[in-house]
Amino acid sequence: MKKEMKRTTIYDLATRIGASPSSVSAVLNGTWKKRRISAKLAERVLKLAEEEGYTVNTQASLLRRERSNIIGMIVPKYDNRYFGDIAEKFESMARLRGLVPIVTCTQRNPDLEFDGAKELVSYQVECLISTGATDPDRISDFCQAVGVQSINMDLPGSKAASVISDNFTGAFELTELILSRCEKELGWVGPLRFVGGRLSDHNTAARLDGFLAAQRERGIEVPEEYILVEGYSAKKAEQLLAGFEPNGPTGLFVNSTISLEGVVSWQSGLPDGGKMIRYGCFDWDPFGSFLPGNVGMVEQDVETMLDNVFDLIGSGESTAELIKIPCKMRVFD
Amino acid sequence: MKKEMKRTTIYDLATRIGASPSSVSAVLNGTWKKRRISAKLAERVLKLAEEEGYTVNTQASLLRRERSNIIGMIVPKYDNRYFGDIAEKFESMARLRGLVPIVTCTQRNPDLEFDGAKELVSYQVECLISTGATDPDRISDFCQAVGVQSINMDLPGSKAASVISDNFTGAFELTELILSRCEKELGWVGPLRFVGGRLSDHNTAARLDGFLAAQRERGIEVPEEYILVEGYSAKKAEQLLAGFEPNGPTGLFVNSTISLEGVVSWQSGLPDGGKMIRYGCFDWDPFGSFLPGNVGMVEQDVETMLDNVFDLIGSGESTAELIKIPCKMRVFD
DNA sequence: CTGAAAGCGCTTACAG
DNA sequence: CTGAAAGCGCTTACAG
């Protein structure tokens, strides 16, 4: 490892070729046709650059250019399919559009979240997508102050456009599915329990609304103590259910795959293995369809959400509009 | 959105404060004590910077500095816990060490993989970690040519140090577990099937070795047609098993959670739901423990692998050593 | 305690 | 078809 080796620059290339740095630069960044540089020169430069393992110094290049083409995203976690999928699709869709994506993971930590946003701004991002952010408005305020566009995804904010799932409708339909399967398979009609999430979280609140509305429509009253929302973690879900040993048919609405882990763990510890339980989950995981009692999952439409995000980018005036994307329902049998 | 707004620079700050850009710069980047700048000046600068929403221009700053502190990682996919975990822990461990992580996802595409590596090099990374790369040596060669350290993780290469799991031992132990559970629970002893992966892939080969060794030790001969390695995808695994309807006890060694999806799907389609099947999986997923017939999973020790990677960074001469990290066994019952 | 000046590696009008 | 020159926003010796 030649540690203190200086990287090859366009000056090195220019010297060795016997041309000017300007010409080398033009060849390397593709503007050489409009500068009418001879094809032979271009060819020689390209060949030498290849041989020397030349790579442009992005820092120098971006410093000089007026646009960075960089687009940043903060994401809370990679611990479930949803955010992993978002990060992955964001990267490939950005590249397809000629943009350079940078994604950073904030550990669901509000301070890291803001630090991450600042870091991306100092990379000169042209737009910053806050995904699942706990405090998107703080980020939007900051972005606005420095003239950078910001967009919220998954969790809405009030200071920038937001693209989120239609949580109400998804939850409504999932609730209907669980109810009808309870009736058909267990001959039971009754209030479902809602497990996981936090009421201060917009998505949980909207899903709970859909959950309640679907039952109200069937004349089912849901007791307050059936709403078990004290966090997302698997452990929390398991704790909340710990005392509960259903002695007959029951139904559960599980809010997120993280909570689902706890639910399934609780279920498998029941005397009868929870044979009389049916549940559905708002969130998708490929192993979900093989879990006993799972009647269906709501899959958020990441691709359409991102399509909408990209449409918003560079769309001039950004109002704080809220775009809701329908979810897909995965039904198991 | 003030689109064409110029960002605040240290010159703006200096003018408004009535100090020189040098002093402002020193205050902002923390070198001001050694430059013995007055605390009052420092305070005023910091306050104004805060008010103006100043953020350093990373491009300009890095261009001037001699070290970037940037450390890059390419990762194939975020479609399972393993790589998501790696990316996430890499980011936080890098920050803990005062480094700036950049992770890019290459879609398991060899060309994107190399492009990603080049992109990171042009960001002036000081070290590039190739995780699960299909052609790590190509990347190492490139890095060496431009004087950047490279390290392989998960999948080994021959041109740079590699930190990988001890696949042989993990597979050996998992095979023993499956065999003993087949015997205990099904009263059956016999050769297991190996499902998923690719023989050209170092990890699959090492795991297959462990798989065969554990059976050889017990005097079990594994027929060649029991080795079903034609790729990782869930669909592939399901296809390979499609014709197979065991009419008695059987055991499977599943190579990766991706393949596991296909296995479980095949299993759930069997007449008896696959009650007489026991299997284990080389790879960890939290839902795995709830799958019927799953006796255990091998969890790769991401944290220890990354510890080793970070120890290697900046460690001077990089030999192409191979560091094997023991896996953890998760046993279900 | 502080400032003037050089320069990091590029890009881009501008002038041939 | 090509080059000289300015300048992007910083950092860092160097000289007070």
XYZ file of N, CA and C in Angstrom, chain A residues 40-183:
432
model
N -9.173 11.714 -31.795
C -7.910 11.020 -31.458
C -7.419 11.444 -30.090
N -7.493 12.762 -29.853
C -7.071 13.229 -28.539
C -7.923 12.557 -27.466
N -9.216 12.591 -27.713
C -10.141 12.002 -26.749
C -9.754 10.559 -26.459
N -9.496 9.856 -27.514
C -9.173 8.449 -27.371
C -7.900 8.249 -26.547
N -6.903 9.068 -26.834
C -5.637 8.938 -26.106
C -5.839 9.241 -24.620
N -6.606 10.290 -24.361
C -6.849 10.654 -22.960
C -7.553 9.519 -22.229
N -8.622 9.024 -22.849
C -9.392 7.955 -22.225
C -8.517 6.731 -21.943
N -7.678 6.435 -22.906
C -6.839 5.251 -22.755
C -5.864 5.430 -21.584
N -5.221 6.580 -21.553
C -4.256 6.828 -20.485
C -4.949 6.848 -19.118
N -6.113 7.481 -19.096
C -6.866 7.566 -17.831
C -7.161 6.164 -17.314
N -7.563 5.318 -18.223
C -7.853 3.929 -17.883
C -6.601 3.250 -17.314
N -5.497 3.420 -18.041
C -4.244 2.799 -17.610
C -3.811 3.269 -16.229
N -3.948 4.558 -16.006
C -3.488 5.142 -14.757
C -4.484 4.932 -13.628
N -5.635 4.377 -13.944
C -6.658 4.213 -12.921
C -7.160 5.555 -12.433
N -7.238 6.492 -13.376
C -7.712 7.826 -12.977
C -9.182 7.792 -12.577
N -9.494 8.451 -11.484
C -10.898 8.721 -11.156
C -10.990 10.184 -10.805
N -12.063 10.801 -11.253
C -12.229 12.218 -10.958
C -12.298 12.393 -9.445
N -11.836 13.504 -8.981
C -11.976 13.853 -7.572
C -13.339 14.522 -7.435
N -14.272 13.766 -6.882
C -15.644 14.265 -6.781
C -15.710 15.592 -6.035
N -14.903 15.704 -5.005
C -14.938 16.927 -4.216
C -14.581 18.135 -5.079
N -13.531 17.998 -5.840
C -13.103 19.120 -6.680
C -14.142 19.396 -7.761
N -14.621 18.341 -8.338
C -15.581 18.489 -9.424
C -16.859 19.177 -8.941
N -17.373 18.689 -7.834
C -18.623 19.251 -7.321
C -18.445 20.683 -6.850
N -17.291 20.963 -6.309
C -17.054 22.315 -5.810
C -17.183 23.324 -6.942
N -16.730 22.898 -8.101
C -16.733 23.805 -9.238
C -18.072 23.869 -9.975
N -18.742 22.724 -10.049
C -20.021 22.677 -10.751
C -21.089 23.460 -10.009
N -22.138 23.832 -10.705
C -23.196 24.539 -9.993
C -24.236 23.589 -9.403
N -24.349 22.410 -9.980
C -25.291 21.442 -9.422
C -24.543 20.220 -8.912
N -25.042 19.641 -7.831
C -24.381 18.452 -7.298
C -25.018 17.172 -7.822
N -26.313 17.265 -8.153
C -27.065 16.064 -8.536
C -27.163 15.048 -7.407
N -26.705 15.426 -6.250
C -26.782 14.503 -5.119
C -28.142 14.621 -4.437
N -28.673 13.495 -4.102
C -29.958 13.466 -3.445
C -29.832 12.557 -2.228
N -30.206 13.101 -1.087
C -29.962 12.376 0.157
C -31.216 11.802 0.773
N -31.043 10.753 1.530
C -32.171 10.167 2.248
C -31.717 9.728 3.633
N -32.516 10.050 4.631
C -32.261 9.450 5.938
C -33.340 8.409 6.179
N -32.925 7.353 6.803
C -33.767 6.184 7.028
C -33.512 5.729 8.465
N -34.530 5.351 9.218
C -34.281 5.047 10.623
C -33.494 3.758 10.867
N -33.835 2.715 10.126
C -33.292 1.393 10.450
C -33.284 0.500 9.221
N -32.465 -0.524 9.268
C -32.526 -1.546 8.229
C -33.009 -2.857 8.838
N -33.742 -2.767 9.951
C -34.087 -3.997 10.647
C -35.399 -4.627 10.193
N -35.964 -4.116 9.125
C -37.110 -4.812 8.551
C -37.097 -4.617 7.041
N -37.922 -5.392 6.375
C -37.930 -5.335 4.927
C -38.296 -3.967 4.394
N -39.180 -3.312 5.079
C -39.736 -2.059 4.586
C -38.659 -0.994 4.337
N -37.904 -0.668 5.352
C -36.905 0.383 5.160
C -35.740 -0.072 4.277
N -35.423 -1.355 4.362
C -34.390 -1.880 3.484
C -34.803 -1.729 2.028
N -36.047 -2.058 1.787
C -36.606 -1.949 0.459
C -36.590 -0.494 -0.017
N -36.964 0.394 0.868
C -36.979 1.813 0.519
C -35.580 2.281 0.129
N -34.604 1.952 0.959
C -33.237 2.400 0.689
C -32.741 1.840 -0.640
N -32.995 0.566 -0.833
C -32.499 -0.086 -2.035
C -33.152 0.482 -3.295
N -34.459 0.602 -3.280
C -35.162 1.117 -4.455
C -34.831 2.589 -4.669
N -34.677 3.322 -3.590
C -34.315 4.733 -3.712
C -33.002 4.869 -4.468
N -32.039 4.062 -4.093
C -30.744 4.134 -4.762
C -30.851 3.844 -6.251
N -31.529 2.760 -6.589
C -31.547 2.404 -8.009
C -32.418 3.362 -8.815
N -33.518 3.816 -8.225
C -34.367 4.751 -8.959
C -33.661 6.099 -9.144
N -32.891 6.503 -8.160
C -32.149 7.763 -8.280
C -31.136 7.655 -9.412
N -30.414 6.566 -9.453
C -29.402 6.408 -10.498
C -30.034 6.379 -11.883
N -31.180 5.738 -11.971
C -31.908 5.693 -13.234
C -32.213 7.107 -13.725
N -32.374 8.019 -12.805
C -32.701 9.403 -13.155
C -31.459 10.280 -13.234
N -30.293 9.656 -13.189
C -29.067 10.439 -13.310
C -28.690 11.189 -12.047
N -29.283 10.795 -10.938
C -28.946 11.451 -9.675
C -28.011 10.550 -8.866
N -27.324 11.140 -7.939
C -26.419 10.377 -7.092
C -27.020 10.271 -5.693
N -27.425 9.069 -5.312
C -28.077 8.902 -4.012
C -27.071 8.721 -2.878
N -27.382 9.292 -1.727
C -26.634 8.976 -0.508
C -27.657 8.713 0.587
N -27.536 7.549 1.204
C -28.493 7.167 2.236
C -27.764 7.053 3.562
N -28.376 7.549 4.601
C -27.749 7.387 5.904
C -28.779 6.927 6.925
N -28.321 6.097 7.826
C -29.210 5.410 8.760
C -29.100 6.061 10.129
N -30.241 6.393 10.709
C -30.209 7.228 11.920
C -30.589 6.509 13.207
N -30.736 5.196 13.153
C -30.930 4.418 14.375
C -32.169 4.813 15.178
N -33.174 5.388 14.524
C -34.370 5.866 15.240
C -34.006 6.813 16.380
N -32.928 7.509 16.219
C -32.468 8.432 17.255
C -32.656 9.868 16.758
N -33.523 10.644 17.426
C -33.860 11.988 16.947
C -32.637 12.881 16.705
N -31.614 12.752 17.561
C -30.441 13.597 17.362
C -29.616 13.153 16.166
N -29.421 11.843 16.049
C -28.691 11.325 14.897
C -29.438 11.674 13.616
N -30.730 11.702 13.741
C -31.581 12.034 12.604
C -31.251 13.443 12.097
N -31.188 14.367 13.012
C -30.899 15.742 12.612
C -29.439 15.882 12.159
N -28.544 15.222 12.862
C -27.140 15.246 12.451
C -26.982 14.689 11.042
N -27.680 13.601 10.785
C -27.615 12.986 9.465
C -28.086 13.951 8.397
N -29.164 14.654 8.708
C -29.699 15.627 7.754
C -28.674 16.741 7.488
N -28.072 17.209 8.552
C -27.073 18.274 8.390
C -25.883 17.793 7.564
N -25.479 16.579 7.860
C -24.344 16.029 7.116
C -24.659 15.970 5.617
N -25.857 15.522 5.306
C -26.237 15.428 3.896
C -26.296 16.814 3.260
N -26.768 17.780 4.011
C -26.807 19.146 3.480
C -25.393 19.642 3.206
N -24.465 19.293 4.072
C -23.101 19.772 3.834
C -22.442 19.032 2.669
N -23.026 17.910 2.276
C -22.592 17.257 1.032
C -23.207 17.949 -0.172
N -23.963 18.998 0.082
C -24.602 19.750 -0.992
C -25.710 18.985 -1.708
N -26.466 18.199 -0.967
C -27.592 17.523 -1.600
C -28.554 18.561 -2.179
N -29.206 18.201 -3.251
C -30.180 19.113 -3.849
C -31.562 18.893 -3.247
N -31.729 17.725 -2.685
C -33.009 17.417 -2.052
C -32.756 16.386 -0.974
N -33.480 16.519 0.098
C -33.307 15.603 1.218
C -34.634 14.923 1.545
N -34.644 13.598 1.503
C -35.849 12.843 1.823
C -35.740 12.332 3.253
N -36.682 12.740 4.084
C -36.700 12.239 5.462
C -37.687 11.089 5.542
N -37.178 9.899 5.740
C -38.048 8.732 5.787
C -38.239 8.267 7.227
N -39.476 8.124 7.616
C -39.774 7.648 8.963
C -39.147 8.504 10.043
N -39.048 9.791 9.792
C -38.367 10.678 10.744
C -39.267 11.010 11.931
N -38.658 11.061 13.107
C -39.440 11.381 14.295
C -39.767 12.872 14.340
N -38.900 13.690 13.776
C -39.149 15.128 13.790
C -38.860 15.745 12.415
N -39.699 15.417 11.441
C -39.434 15.870 10.069
C -39.482 17.394 9.929
N -40.292 18.041 10.744
C -40.414 19.495 10.599
C -39.127 20.227 10.971
N -38.434 19.680 11.943
C -37.162 20.296 12.320
C -36.199 20.237 11.138
N -36.212 19.118 10.463
C -35.348 18.964 9.306
C -35.790 19.890 8.173
N -37.092 19.971 7.969
C -37.600 20.844 6.903
C -37.241 22.299 7.171
N -37.371 22.702 8.429
C -37.014 24.081 8.776
C -35.559 24.352 8.432
N -34.733 23.429 8.827
C -33.307 23.582 8.556
C -33.038 23.653 7.057
N -33.648 22.756 6.329
C -33.446 22.726 4.877
C -33.913 24.027 4.238
N -35.056 24.486 4.691
C -35.590 25.712 4.121
C -34.623 26.876 4.361
N -34.051 26.914 5.547
C -33.118 27.991 5.888
C -31.913 28.003 4.957
N -31.482 26.835 4.517
C -30.304 26.796 3.650
C -30.679 26.602 2.187
N -31.978 26.663 1.883
C -32.397 26.600 0.486
C -32.321 25.231 -0.156
N -32.514 24.197 0.636
C -32.511 22.841 0.090
C -33.932 22.291 0.165
N -34.361 21.636 -0.896
C -35.695 21.058 -0.875
C -35.742 19.882 0.097
N -36.846 19.724 0.797
C -36.991 18.533 1.634
C -38.338 17.891 1.370
N -38.384 16.597 1.495
C -39.606 15.824 1.271
C -39.688 14.775 2.361
N -40.883 14.561 2.870
C -41.071 13.521 3.877
C -41.645 12.268 3.243
N -41.230 11.157 3.758
C -41.759 9.903 3.259
C -42.094 9.013 4.452
N -43.133 8.236 4.293
C -43.580 7.284 5.313
C -44.276 7.967 6.489
N -43.601 8.911 7.119
C -44.213 9.665 8.212
C -44.344 11.112 7.742
N -45.515 11.712 7.877
C -45.723 13.050 7.314
C -45.199 14.166 8.211
N -44.965 15.320 7.601
C -44.598 16.517 8.335
C -45.482 17.653 7.861
N -45.379 18.786 8.508
C -46.270 19.891 8.143
C -45.537 20.989 7.396
N -44.231 20.819 7.185
C -43.460 21.893 6.568
C -42.935 21.543 5.179
N -43.260 20.359 4.716
C -42.798 19.951 3.390
C -43.775 18.912 2.860
N -43.720 18.673 1.571
C -44.597 17.664 0.992
C -44.295 16.307 1.612
N -45.331 15.494 1.783
C -45.161 14.181 2.400
C -45.816 13.109 1.548
N -45.115 12.035 1.350
C -45.667 10.883 0.634
C -45.746 9.741 1.627
N -46.948 9.316 1.932
C -47.122 8.257 2.925
C -48.117 7.218 2.418
N -48.224 6.140 3.139
C -49.216 5.122 2.796
C -50.590 5.582 3.250
N -51.599 5.073 2.586
C -52.963 5.330 3.041
C -53.234 4.365 4.195
N -52.804 4.780 5.351
C -52.875 3.910 6.521
C -54.300 3.577 6.932
N -55.171 4.576 6.849
C -56.556 4.345 7.265
C -57.189 3.223 6.441
N -57.135 3.381 5.124
C -57.782 2.395 4.264
C -57.139 1.015 4.386
N -55.826 0.998 4.450
C -55.140 -0.279 4.598
C -55.570 -0.985 5.874
N -55.637 -0.211 6.954
C -56.018 -0.786 8.243
C -57.480 -1.218 8.231
N -58.300 -0.419 7.574
C -59.724 -0.746 7.475
C -59.908 -2.096 6.780
N -59.241 -2.247 5.673
C -59.393 -3.490 4.903
C -58.796 -4.691 5.625
N -57.666 -4.466 6.267
C -57.050 -5.568 7.011
C -57.973 -6.010 8.146
N -58.571 -5.042 8.809
C -59.492 -5.357 9.907
C -60.677 -6.171 9.392
N -61.216 -5.753 8.266
C -62.324 -6.501 7.663
C -61.915 -7.933 7.356
N -60.696 -8.074 6.838
C -60.212 -9.413 6.506
C -60.118 -10.288 7.756
N -59.533 -9.733 8.797
C -59.381 -10.513 10.030
C -60.759 -10.900 10.582
N -61.658 -9.934 10.603
C -63.004 -10.203 11.123
C -63.697 -11.314 10.346
N -63.599 -11.220 9.024
C -64.336 -12.205 8.239
C -63.713 -13.592 8.367
N -62.402 -13.629 8.525
C -61.767 -14.936 8.689
C -62.059 -15.524 10.066
N -62.148 -14.670 11.058
C -62.517 -15.147 12.403
C -63.900 -15.774 12.347
N -64.770 -15.093 11.631
C -66.137 -15.581 11.545
C -66.198 -16.899 10.778
